[in-house]
Short mmCIF file of C-alpha atoms and ligand atoms in Angstrom, two decimals:
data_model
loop_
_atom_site.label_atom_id
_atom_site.label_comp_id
_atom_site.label_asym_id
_atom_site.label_seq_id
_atom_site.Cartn_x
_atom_site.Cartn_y
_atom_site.Cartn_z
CA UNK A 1 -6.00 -28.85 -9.32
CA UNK A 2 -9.58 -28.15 -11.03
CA UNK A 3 -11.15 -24.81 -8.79
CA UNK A 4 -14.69 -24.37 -8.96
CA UNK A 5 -16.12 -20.93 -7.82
CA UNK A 6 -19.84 -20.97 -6.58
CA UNK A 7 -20.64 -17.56 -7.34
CA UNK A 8 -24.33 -16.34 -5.61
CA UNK A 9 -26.90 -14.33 -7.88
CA UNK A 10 -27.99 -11.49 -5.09
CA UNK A 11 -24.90 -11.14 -3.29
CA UNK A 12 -21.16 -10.94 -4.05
CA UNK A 13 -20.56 -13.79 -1.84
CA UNK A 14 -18.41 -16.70 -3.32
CA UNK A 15 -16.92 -19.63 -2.02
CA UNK A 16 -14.40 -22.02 -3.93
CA UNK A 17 -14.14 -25.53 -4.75
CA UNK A 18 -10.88 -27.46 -5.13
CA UNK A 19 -11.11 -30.61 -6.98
CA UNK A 20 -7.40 -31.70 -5.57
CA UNK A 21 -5.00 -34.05 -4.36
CA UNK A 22 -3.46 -33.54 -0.85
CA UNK A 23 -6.39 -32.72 0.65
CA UNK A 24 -4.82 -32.70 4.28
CA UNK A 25 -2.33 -29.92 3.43
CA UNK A 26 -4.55 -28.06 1.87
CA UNK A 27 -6.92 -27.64 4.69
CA UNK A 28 -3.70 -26.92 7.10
CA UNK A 29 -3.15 -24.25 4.71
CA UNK A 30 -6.68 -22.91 4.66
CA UNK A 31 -6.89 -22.87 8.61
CA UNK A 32 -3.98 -21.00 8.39
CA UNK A 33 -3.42 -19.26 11.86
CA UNK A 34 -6.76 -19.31 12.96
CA UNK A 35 -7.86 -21.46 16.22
CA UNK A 36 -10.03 -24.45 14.87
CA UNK A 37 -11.81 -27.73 15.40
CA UNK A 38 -12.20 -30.40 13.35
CA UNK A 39 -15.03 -32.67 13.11
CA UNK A 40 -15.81 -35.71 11.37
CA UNK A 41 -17.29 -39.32 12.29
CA UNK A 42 -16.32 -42.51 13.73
CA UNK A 43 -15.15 -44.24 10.55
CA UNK A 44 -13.27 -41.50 9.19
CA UNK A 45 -11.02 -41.11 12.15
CA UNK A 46 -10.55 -44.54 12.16
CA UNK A 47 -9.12 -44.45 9.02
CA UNK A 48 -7.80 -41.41 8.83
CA UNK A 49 -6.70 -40.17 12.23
CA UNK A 50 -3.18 -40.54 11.88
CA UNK A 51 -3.17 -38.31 8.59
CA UNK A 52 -5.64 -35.58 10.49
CA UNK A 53 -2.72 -35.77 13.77
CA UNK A 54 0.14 -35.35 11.41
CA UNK A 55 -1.10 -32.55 9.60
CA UNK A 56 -3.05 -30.84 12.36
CA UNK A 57 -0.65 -31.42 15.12
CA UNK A 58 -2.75 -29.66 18.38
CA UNK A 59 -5.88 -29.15 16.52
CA UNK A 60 -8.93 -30.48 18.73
CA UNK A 61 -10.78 -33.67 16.76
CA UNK A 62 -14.55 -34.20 18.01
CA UNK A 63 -16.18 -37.14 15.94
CA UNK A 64 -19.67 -38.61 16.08
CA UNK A 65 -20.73 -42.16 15.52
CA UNK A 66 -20.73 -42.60 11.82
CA UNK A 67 -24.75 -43.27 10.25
CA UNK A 68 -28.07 -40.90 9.28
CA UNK A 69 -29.40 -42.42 12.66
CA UNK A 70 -26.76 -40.02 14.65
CA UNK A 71 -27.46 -36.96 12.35
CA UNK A 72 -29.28 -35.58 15.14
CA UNK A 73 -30.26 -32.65 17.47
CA UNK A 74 -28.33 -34.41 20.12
CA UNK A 75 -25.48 -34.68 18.08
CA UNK A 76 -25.43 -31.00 17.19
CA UNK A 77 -25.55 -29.53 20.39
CA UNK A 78 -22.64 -32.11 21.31
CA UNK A 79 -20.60 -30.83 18.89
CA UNK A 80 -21.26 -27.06 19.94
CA UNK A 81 -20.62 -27.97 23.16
CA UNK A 82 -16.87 -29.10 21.78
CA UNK A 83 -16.62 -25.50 19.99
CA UNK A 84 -17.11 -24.05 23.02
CA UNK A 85 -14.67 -26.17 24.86
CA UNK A 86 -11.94 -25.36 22.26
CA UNK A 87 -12.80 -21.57 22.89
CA UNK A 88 -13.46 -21.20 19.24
CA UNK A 89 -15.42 -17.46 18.14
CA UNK A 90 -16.08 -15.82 15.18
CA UNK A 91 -12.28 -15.48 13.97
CA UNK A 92 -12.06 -19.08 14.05
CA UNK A 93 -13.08 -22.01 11.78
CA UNK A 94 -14.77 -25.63 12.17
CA UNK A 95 -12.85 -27.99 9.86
CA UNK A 96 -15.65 -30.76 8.59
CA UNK A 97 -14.20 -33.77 7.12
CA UNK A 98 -16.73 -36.90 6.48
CA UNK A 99 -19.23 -37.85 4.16
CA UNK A 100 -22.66 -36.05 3.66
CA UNK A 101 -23.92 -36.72 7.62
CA UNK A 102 -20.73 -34.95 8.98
CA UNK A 103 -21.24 -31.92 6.47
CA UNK A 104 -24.98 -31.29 7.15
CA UNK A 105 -24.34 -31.69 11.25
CA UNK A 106 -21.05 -29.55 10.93
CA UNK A 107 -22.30 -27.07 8.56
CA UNK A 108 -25.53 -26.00 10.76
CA UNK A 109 -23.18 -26.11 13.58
CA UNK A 110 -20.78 -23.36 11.98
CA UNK A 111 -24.30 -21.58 11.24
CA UNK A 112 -25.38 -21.58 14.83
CA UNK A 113 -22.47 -20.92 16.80
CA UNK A 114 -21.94 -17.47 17.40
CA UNK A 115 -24.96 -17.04 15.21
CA UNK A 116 -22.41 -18.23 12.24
CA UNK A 117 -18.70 -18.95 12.38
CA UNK A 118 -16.50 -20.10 9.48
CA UNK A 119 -16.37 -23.75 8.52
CA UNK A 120 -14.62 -25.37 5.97
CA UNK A 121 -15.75 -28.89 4.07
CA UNK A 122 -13.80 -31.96 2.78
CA UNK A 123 -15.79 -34.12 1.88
CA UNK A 124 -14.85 -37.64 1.61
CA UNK A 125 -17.43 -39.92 0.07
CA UNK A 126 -18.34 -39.71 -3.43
CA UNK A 127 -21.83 -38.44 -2.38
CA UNK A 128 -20.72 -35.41 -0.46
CA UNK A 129 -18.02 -34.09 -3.42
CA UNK A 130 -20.46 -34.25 -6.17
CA UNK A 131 -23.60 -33.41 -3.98
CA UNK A 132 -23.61 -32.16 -0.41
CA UNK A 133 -20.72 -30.36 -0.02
CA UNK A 134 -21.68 -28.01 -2.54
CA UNK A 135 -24.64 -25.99 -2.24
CA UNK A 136 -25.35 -24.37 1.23
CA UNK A 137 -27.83 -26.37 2.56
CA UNK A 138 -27.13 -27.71 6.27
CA UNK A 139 -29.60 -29.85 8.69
CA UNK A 140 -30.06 -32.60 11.01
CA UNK A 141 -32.95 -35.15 11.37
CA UNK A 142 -36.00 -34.06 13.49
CA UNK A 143 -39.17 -35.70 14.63
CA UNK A 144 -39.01 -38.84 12.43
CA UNK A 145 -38.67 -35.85 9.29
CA UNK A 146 -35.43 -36.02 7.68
CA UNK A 147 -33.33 -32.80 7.11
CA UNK A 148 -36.52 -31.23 9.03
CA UNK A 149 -33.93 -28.47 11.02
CA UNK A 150 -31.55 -26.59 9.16
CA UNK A 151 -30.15 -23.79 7.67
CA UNK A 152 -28.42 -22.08 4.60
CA UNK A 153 -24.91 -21.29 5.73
CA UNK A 154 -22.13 -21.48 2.49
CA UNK A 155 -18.36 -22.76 3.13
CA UNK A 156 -15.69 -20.60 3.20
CA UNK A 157 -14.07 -23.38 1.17
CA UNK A 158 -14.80 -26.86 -0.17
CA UNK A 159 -11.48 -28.99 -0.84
CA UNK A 160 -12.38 -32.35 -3.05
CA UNK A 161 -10.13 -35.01 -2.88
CA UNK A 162 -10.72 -38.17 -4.91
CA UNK A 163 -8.09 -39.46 -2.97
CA UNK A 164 -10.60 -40.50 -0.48
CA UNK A 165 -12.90 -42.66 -2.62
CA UNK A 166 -10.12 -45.86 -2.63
CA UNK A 167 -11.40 -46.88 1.31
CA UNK A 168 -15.08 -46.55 -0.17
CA UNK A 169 -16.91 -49.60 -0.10
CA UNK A 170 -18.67 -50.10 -2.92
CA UNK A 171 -22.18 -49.52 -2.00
CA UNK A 172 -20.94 -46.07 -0.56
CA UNK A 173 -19.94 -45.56 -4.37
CA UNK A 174 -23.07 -46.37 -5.48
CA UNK A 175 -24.77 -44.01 -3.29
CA UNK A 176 -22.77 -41.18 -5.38
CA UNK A 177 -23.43 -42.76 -8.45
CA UNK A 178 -27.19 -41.77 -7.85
CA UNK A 179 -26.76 -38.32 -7.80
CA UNK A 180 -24.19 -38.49 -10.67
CA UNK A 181 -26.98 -40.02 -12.88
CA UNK A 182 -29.13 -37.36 -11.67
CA UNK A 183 -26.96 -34.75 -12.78
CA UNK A 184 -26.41 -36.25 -15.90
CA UNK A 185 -30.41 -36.46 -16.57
CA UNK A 186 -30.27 -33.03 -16.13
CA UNK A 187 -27.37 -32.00 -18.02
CA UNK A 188 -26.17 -33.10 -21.97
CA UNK A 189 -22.85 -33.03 -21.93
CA UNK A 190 -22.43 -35.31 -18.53
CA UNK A 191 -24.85 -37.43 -19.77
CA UNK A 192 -22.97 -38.19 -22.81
CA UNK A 193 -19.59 -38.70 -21.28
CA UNK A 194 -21.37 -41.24 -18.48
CA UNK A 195 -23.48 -43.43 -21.16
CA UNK A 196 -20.06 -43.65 -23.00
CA UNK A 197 -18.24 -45.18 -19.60
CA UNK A 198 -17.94 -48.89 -19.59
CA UNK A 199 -17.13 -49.36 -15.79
CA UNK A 200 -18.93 -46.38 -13.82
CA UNK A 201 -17.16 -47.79 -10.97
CA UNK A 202 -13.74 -47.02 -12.50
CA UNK A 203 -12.10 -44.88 -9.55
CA UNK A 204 -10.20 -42.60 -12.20
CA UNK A 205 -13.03 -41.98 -14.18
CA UNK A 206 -15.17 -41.04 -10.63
CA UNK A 207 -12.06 -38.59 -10.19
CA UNK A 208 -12.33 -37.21 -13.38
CA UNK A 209 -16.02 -36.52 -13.50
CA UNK A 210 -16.24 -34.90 -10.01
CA UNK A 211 -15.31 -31.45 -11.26
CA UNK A 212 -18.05 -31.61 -14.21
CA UNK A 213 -20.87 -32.71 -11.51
CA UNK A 214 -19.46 -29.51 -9.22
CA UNK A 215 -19.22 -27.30 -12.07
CA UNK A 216 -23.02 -28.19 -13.04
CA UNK A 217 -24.31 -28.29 -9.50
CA UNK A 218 -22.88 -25.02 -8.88
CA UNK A 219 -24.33 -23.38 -12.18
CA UNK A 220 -27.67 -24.38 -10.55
CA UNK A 221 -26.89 -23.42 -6.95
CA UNK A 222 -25.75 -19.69 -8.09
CA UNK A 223 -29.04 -19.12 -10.70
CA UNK A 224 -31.34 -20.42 -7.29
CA UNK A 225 -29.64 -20.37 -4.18
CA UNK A 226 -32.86 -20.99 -2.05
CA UNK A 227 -34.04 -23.08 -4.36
CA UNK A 228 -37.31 -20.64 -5.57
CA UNK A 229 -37.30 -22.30 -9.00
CA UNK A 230 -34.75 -23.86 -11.34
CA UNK A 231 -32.76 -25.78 -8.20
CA UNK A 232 -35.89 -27.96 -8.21
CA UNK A 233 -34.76 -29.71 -10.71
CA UNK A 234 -32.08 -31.13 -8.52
CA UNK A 235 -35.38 -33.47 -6.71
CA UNK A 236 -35.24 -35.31 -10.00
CA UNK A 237 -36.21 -38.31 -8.73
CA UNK A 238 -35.74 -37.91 -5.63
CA UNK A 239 -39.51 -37.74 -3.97
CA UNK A 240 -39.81 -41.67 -5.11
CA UNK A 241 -36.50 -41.92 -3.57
CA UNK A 242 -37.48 -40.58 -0.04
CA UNK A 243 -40.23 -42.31 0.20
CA UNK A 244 -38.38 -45.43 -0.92
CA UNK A 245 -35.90 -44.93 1.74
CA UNK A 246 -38.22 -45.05 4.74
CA UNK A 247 -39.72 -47.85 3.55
CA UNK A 248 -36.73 -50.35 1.65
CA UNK A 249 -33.83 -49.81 3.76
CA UNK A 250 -31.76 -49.00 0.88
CA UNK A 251 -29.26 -45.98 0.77
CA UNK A 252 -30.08 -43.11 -0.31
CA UNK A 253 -27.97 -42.99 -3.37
CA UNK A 254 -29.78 -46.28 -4.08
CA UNK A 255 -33.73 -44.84 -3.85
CA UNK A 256 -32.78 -42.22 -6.13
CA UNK A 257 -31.62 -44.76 -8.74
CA UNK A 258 -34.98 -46.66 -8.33
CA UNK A 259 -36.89 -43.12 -8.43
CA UNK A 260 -35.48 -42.04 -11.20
CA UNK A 261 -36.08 -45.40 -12.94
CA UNK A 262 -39.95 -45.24 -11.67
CA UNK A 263 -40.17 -41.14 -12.35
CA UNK A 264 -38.81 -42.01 -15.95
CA UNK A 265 -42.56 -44.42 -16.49
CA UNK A 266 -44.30 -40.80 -15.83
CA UNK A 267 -42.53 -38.79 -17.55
CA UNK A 268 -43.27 -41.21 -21.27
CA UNK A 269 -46.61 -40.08 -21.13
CA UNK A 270 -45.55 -35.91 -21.35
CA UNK A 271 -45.63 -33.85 -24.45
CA UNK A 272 -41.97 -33.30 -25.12
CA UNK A 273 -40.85 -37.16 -23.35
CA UNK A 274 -38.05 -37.91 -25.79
CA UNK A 275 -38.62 -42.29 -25.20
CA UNK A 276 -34.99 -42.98 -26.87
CA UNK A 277 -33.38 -40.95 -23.82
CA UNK A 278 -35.67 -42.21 -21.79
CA UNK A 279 -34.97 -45.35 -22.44
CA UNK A 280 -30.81 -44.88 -21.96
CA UNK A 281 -31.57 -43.17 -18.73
CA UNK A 282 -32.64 -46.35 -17.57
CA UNK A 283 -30.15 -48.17 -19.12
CA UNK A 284 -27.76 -46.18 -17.03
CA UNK A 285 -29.53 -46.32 -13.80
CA UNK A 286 -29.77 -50.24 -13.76
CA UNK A 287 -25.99 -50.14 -14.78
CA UNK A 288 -25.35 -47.86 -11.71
CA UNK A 289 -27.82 -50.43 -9.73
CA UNK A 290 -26.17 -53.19 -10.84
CA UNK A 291 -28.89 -55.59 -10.37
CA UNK A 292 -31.26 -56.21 -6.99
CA UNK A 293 -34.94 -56.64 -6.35
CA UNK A 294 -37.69 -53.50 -7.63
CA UNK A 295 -38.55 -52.32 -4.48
CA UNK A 296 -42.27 -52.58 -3.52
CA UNK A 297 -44.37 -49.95 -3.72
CA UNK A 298 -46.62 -50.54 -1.19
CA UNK A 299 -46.68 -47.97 1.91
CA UNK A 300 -45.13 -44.99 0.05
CA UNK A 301 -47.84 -42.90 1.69
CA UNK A 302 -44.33 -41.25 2.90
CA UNK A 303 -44.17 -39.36 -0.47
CA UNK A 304 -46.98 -37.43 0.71
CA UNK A 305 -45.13 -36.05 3.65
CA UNK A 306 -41.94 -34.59 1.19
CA UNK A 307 -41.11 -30.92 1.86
CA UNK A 308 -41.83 -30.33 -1.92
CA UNK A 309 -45.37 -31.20 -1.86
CA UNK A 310 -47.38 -27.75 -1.65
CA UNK A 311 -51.01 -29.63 -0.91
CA UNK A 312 -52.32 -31.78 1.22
CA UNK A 313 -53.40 -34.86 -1.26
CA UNK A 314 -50.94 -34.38 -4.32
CA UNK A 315 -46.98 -35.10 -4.94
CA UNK A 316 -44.95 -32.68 -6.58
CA UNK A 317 -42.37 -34.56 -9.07
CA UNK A 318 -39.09 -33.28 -10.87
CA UNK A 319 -39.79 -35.52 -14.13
CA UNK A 320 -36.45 -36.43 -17.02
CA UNK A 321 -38.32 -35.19 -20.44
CA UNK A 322 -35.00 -35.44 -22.67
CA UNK A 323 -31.10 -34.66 -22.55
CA UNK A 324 -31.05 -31.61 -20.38
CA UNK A 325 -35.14 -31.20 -19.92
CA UNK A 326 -37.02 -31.86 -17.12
CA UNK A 327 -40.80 -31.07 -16.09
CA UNK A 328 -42.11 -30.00 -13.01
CA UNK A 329 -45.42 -32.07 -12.37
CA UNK A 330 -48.02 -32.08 -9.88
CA UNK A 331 -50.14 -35.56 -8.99
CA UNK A 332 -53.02 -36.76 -7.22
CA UNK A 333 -52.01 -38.92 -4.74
CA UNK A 334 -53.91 -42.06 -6.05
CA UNK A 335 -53.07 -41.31 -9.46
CA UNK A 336 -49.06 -41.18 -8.36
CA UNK A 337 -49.86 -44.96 -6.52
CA UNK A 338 -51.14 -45.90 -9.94
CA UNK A 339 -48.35 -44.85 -11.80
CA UNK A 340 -45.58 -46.52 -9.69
CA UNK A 341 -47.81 -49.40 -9.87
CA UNK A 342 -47.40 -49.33 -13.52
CA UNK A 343 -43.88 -48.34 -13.61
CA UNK A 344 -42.79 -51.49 -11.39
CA UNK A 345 -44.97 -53.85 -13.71
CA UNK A 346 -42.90 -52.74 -16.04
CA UNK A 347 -39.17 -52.79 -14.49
CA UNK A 348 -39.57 -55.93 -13.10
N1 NAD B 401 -26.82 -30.78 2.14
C1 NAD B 401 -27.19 -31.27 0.98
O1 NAD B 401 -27.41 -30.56 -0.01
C2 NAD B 401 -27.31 -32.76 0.84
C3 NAD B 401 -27.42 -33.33 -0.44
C4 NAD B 401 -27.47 -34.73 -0.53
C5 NAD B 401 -27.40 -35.51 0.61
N2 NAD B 401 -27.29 -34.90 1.84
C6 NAD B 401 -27.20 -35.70 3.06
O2 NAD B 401 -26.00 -36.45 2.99
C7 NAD B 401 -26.15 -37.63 3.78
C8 NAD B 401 -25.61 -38.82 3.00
O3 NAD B 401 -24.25 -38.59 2.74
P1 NAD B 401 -23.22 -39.80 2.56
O4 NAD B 401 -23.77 -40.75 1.57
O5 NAD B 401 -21.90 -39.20 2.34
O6 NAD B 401 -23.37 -40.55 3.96
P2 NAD B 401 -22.42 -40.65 5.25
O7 NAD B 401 -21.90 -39.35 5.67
O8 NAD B 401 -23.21 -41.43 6.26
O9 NAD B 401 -21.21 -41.53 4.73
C9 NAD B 401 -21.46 -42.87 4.33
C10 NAD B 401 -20.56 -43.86 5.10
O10 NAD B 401 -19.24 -43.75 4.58
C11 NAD B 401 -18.31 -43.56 5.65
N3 NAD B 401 -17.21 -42.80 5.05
C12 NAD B 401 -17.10 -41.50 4.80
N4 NAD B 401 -15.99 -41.23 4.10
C13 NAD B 401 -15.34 -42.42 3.93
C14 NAD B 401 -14.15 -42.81 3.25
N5 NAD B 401 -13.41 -41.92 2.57
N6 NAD B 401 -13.81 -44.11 3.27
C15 NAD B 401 -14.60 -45.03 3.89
N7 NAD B 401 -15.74 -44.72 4.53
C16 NAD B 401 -16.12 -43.43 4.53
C17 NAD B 401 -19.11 -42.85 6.72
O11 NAD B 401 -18.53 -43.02 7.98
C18 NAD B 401 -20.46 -43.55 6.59
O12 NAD B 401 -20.42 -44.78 7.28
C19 NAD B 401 -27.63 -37.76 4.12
O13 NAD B 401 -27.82 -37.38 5.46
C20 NAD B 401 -28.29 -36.73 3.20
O14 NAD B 401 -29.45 -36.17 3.76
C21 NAD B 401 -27.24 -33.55 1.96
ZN1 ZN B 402 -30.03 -36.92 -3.14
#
């Protein structure tokens, strides 16, 4: 077992990650006594309900139809109408098993009920254990805005199984994959171990690199925990990416493959662009991509309505300058339309 602590710059609060197997004993063992609930989605409990009944014989199970369309305020209040029904309070603990949907929806619960309960996340798709799970941040979809409601509310305790990534399908592998690259823009040493991987789908080599994405998520998470500064650099990518996503039907793990492919044509033009990185970057996104159509780049208006952007007319970008270095850059609006304009010239 790999443990990752979170530590948190202005308070002594700390929560751990454990990169393990036997993930279902381990969360029996970190209920402990305590009354609980567990939640998690349609899919999941398909698959694995008879593990969750064997392990948490008498433990209430409340799960939501699986999909980002669900992650909603109707779903939220559903669920705290379950914790109520179970009679759970503030010695208790909401047990959130699913991918990143089920931890966003579960973890604002935990933060609402009782004005903030204990909850504990297992994360199951690759997405969620290198991403979501770890970091704090909890929300539902609002208003056509996603993630627009939400809150900062930490995990008592995040248990990471890799166990869980053999009923992936692939594209759900992918969608990790996206962050992973991310991560690895952003830090050396990941970078080097991924652009030395033949098969990035390899399941071992996923369950070996989960602990280094953690380890480098956290290091961010603990220096910016409400992300003032440096945790920006985790949207590398990623405002091409949301804008891609309401308008290609992709995943999200996809868009931020394709973002950081079109970000990457910006960030050549910046003093300090290092073009040979620049150019394995992509390398490694398409490999991650594995092929498909440049998405069009008409009607990504969208971009201007990211919770990044500080005025009205301009798009705020987290640019890859070199192994490890990013740039923070600010961009007209028509100028931004150009550039992607440019960029998909270019990849196609
Ligand atoms: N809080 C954060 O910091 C943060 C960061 C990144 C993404 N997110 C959010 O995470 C969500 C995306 O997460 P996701 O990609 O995990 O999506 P998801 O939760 O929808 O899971 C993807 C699909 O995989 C299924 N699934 C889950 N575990 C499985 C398993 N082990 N085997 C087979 N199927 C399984 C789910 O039922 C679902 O159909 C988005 O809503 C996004 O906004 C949050
Ligand atoms: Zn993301």
């Amino acid at each position: 077992m790999i443990t990752v602590t979170v530590p948190m710059k202005k308070s002594a609060e700390k929560y751990r990650v454990e990169c393990r197997k036997h993930a279902f004993s381990a969360l029996k063992h970190a209920i402990g006594g305590r009354r609980a609930l567990l939640f998690t989605d349609s899919n999941v409990l398909a698959l694995y309900g008879r593990a969750i009944h064997r392990a948490l014989p008498g433990v209430p199970v409340y799960a939501m139809e699986a999909g980002e369309e669900h992650k909603t305020p109707q779903t939220l209040f559903a669920l705290l109408q379950e914790m109520a029904g179970a009679g759970l309070n503030r010695a208790s603990v909401l047990a959130v098993l699913g991918g990143g949907v089920v931890g966003d929806v579960g973890g604002l619960a935990a933060s609402l009920y009782m004005r903030g309960i204990p909850c504990i996340q297992v994360p199951t798709t690759l997405l969620a254990q290198v991403d979501s799970a770890v970091g704090g941040k909890t929300a539902v979809d609002f208003c056509g805005v996603k993630n627009l409601v939400g809150a900062f509310w930490r995990p008592e305790k995040v248990i990471a199984d890799p166990a869980f990534f053999a009923t992936l399908p692939p594209r759900e592998l992918r969608c990790g994959l996206g962050e992973i690259v991310k991560h690895g823009a952003l830090d050396a040493a990941l970078f080097a171990r991924l652009t030395a991987q033949d098969d990035l789908f390899d399941l071992a080599f996923l369950a070996e690199i989960v602990p280094q994405n953690i380890a480098f998520k956290a290091s961010v998470v603990a220096q910016d925990p409400f992300e003032k500064g440096l945790r920006k650099c985790l949207n590398l990518g990623h405002t091409t990416a949301h804008a891609f996503e309401l308008s290609s039907g992709l995943s999200h793990g996809e868009c931020v493959l394709w973002g950081i492919l079109f970000e990457s044509a910006f960030a050549r033009s910046l003093p300090g662009a290092d073009g040979e990185f620049l150019d394995r970057l992509e390398a490694l996104a398409r490999r991650a991509l594995g092929g498909g159509e440049v998405p069009g780049v008409s009607g990504l208006r969208a971009a201007l309505l990211d919770k990044k952007n500080t005025k009205a007319d301009e798009v705020t970008l987290t640019l890859p300058l070199a192994p490890g270095k990013y740039a923070l850059s600010q961009l007209p609006f028509a100028e931004y339309e150009a550039g992607l304009r440019a960029a998909r010239e270019r990849l196609c």
